[in-house]
Tab-separated table of C-alpha atoms in Angstrom:
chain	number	residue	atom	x	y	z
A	101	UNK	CA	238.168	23.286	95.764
A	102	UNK	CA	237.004	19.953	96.591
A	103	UNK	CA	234.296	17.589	94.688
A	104	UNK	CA	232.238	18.539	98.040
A	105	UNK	CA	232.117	22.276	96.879
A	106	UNK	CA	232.224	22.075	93.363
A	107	UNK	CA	229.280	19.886	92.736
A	108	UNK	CA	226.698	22.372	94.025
A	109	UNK	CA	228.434	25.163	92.287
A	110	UNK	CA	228.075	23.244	89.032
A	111	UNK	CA	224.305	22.483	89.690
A	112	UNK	CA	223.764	26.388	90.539
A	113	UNK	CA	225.422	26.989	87.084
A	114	UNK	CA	223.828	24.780	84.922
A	115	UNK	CA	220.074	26.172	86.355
A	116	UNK	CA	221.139	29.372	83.664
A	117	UNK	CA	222.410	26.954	80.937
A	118	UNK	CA	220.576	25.463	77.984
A	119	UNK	CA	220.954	21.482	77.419
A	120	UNK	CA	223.640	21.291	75.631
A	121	UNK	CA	225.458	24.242	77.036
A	122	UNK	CA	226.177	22.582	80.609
A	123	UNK	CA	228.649	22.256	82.470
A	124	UNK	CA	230.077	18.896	83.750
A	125	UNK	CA	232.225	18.307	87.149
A	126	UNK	CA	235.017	16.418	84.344
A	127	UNK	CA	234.957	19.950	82.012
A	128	UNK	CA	238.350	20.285	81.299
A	129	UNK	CA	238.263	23.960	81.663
A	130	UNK	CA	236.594	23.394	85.038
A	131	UNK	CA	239.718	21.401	86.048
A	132	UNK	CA	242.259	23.760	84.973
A	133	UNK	CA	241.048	26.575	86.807
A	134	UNK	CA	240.723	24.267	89.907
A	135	UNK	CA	243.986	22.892	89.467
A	136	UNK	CA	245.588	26.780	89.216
A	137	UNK	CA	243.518	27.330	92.122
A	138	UNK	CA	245.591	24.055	94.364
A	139	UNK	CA	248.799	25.441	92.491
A	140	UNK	CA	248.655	29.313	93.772
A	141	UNK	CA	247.294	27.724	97.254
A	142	UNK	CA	250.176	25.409	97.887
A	143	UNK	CA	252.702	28.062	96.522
A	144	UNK	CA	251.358	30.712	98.762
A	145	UNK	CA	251.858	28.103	101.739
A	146	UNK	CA	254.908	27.402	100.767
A	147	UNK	CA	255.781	31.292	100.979
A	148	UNK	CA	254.457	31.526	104.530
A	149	UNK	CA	256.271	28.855	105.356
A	150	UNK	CA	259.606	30.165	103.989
A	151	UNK	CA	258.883	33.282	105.328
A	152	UNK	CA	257.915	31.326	108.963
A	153	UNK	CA	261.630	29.858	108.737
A	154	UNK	CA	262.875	33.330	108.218
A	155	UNK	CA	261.619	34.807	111.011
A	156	UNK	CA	263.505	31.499	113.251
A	157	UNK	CA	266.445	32.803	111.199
A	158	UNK	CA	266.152	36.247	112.390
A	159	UNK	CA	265.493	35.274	115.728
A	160	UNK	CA	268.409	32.761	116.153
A	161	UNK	CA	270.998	35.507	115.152
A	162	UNK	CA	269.274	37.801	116.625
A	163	UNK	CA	269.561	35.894	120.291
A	164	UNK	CA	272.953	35.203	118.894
A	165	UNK	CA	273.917	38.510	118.904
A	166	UNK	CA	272.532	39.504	122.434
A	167	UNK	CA	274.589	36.768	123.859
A	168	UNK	CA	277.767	38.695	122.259
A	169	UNK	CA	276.669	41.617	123.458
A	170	UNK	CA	276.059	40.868	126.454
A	171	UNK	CA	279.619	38.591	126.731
A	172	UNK	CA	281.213	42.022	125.347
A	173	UNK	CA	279.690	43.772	128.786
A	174	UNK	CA	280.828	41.708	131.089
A	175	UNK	CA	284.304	41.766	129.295
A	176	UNK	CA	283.641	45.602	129.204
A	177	UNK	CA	283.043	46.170	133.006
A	178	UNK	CA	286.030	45.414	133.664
A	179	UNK	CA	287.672	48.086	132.010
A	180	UNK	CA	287.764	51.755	132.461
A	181	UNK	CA	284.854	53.783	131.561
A	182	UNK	CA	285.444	55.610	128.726
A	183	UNK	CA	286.842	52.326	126.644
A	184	UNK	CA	283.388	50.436	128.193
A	185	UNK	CA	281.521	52.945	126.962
A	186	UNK	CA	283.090	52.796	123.226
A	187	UNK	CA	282.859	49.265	123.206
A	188	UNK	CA	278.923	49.100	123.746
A	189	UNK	CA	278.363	51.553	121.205
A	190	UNK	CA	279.806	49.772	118.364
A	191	UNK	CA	278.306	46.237	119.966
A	192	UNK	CA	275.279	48.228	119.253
A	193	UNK	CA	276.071	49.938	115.855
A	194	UNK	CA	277.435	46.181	114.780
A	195	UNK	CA	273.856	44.752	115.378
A	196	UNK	CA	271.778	47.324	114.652
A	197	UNK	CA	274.038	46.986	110.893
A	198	UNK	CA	273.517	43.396	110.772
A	199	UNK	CA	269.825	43.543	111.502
A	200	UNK	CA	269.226	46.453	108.802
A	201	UNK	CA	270.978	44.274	106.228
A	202	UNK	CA	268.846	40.913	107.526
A	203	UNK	CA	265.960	42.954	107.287
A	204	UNK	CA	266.531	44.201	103.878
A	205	UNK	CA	267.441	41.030	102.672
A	206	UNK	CA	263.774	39.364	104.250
A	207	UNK	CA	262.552	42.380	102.584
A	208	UNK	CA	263.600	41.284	99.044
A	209	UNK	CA	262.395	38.108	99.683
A	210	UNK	CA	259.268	39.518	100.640
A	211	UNK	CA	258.790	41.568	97.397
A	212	UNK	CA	260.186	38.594	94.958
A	213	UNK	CA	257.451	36.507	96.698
A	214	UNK	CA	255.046	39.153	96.276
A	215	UNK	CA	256.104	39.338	92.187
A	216	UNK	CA	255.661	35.560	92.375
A	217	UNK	CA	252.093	35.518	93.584
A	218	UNK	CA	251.474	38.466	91.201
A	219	UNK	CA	252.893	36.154	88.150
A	220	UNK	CA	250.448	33.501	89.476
A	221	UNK	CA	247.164	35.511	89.748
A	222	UNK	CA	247.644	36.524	85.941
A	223	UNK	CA	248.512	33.304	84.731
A	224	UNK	CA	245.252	32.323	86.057
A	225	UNK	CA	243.328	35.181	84.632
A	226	UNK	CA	244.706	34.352	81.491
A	227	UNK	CA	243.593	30.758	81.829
A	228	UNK	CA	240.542	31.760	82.911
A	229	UNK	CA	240.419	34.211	79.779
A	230	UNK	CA	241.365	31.755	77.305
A	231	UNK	CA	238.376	29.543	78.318
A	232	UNK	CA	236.036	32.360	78.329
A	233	UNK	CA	237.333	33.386	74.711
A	234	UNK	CA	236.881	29.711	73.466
A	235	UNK	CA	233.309	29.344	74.634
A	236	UNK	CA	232.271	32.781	73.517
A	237	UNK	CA	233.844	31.851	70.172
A	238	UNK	CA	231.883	28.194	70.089
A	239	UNK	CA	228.936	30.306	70.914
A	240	UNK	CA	228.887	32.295	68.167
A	241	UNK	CA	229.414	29.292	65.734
A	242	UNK	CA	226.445	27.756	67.464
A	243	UNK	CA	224.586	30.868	66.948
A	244	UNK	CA	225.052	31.447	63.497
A	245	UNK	CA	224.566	27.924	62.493
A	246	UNK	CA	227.530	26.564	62.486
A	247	UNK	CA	227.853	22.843	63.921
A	248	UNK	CA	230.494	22.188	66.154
């Protein structure tokens, strides 16, 4: 959230608030809650772009592997059928292997990622909780005549 965006958000706010109940762009509460925001924005980037290098990963091997293969058929030609014929099968049930266990292994990154974001998201609820709690609370004081 830049300055841009959260001056006229501030303005809309404080046309519901009393005098003394507005809110200023320096509120400390305000700026928590906008730096959580930058924090969960720049960690979810940071996931895409681990998850962005991943996928080069996978593709690498996975170009890797077709050039064994296919250095495996040539070899494989040259031999009689039958043994050509076992020979591409396991080429093929040694990739397809390796690409189940990269993909379950992207997978779990995937899923800690996703707990991650998750563990974000509540932290900032519960920031945003906490400040709702503690101007509830000094409204209350306010209201029953206590001076802050």
């Amino acid at each position: 959230m830049s300055t841009l965006e959260l001056e006229p958000l501030v303005e809309e706010l404080n046309l519901y608030l009393n005098r003394h109940q507005k809110i200023h762009k320096d509120d400390p509460i305000l700026a928590n809650v906008v730096i959580n925001k930058i924090i969960l924005e720049r960690y979810v980037e940071s996931l895409k772009q681990s998850l962005r290098e991943s996928q080069h990963e996978i593709d690498a091997k996975t170009q890797q592997e077709l050039e064994k293969a296919t250095d495996r058929a040539a070899k494989m030609i040259a031999n009689t059928g039958n043994v050509l014929e076992k020979q591409l099968v396991n080429a093929g049930l040694t990739w397809e292997q390796k690409f189940k266990e990269s993909a379950a292994l992207e997978l779990e990154k995937v899923q800690a990622a996703n707990q991650m974001a998750k563990f974000g998201g509540y932290c900032l609820l519960g920031a945003g909780l906490i400040g709702l709690a503690f101007e509830v609370s000094r409204l209350i004081l306010w209201m029953i005549g206590y001076k802050l």
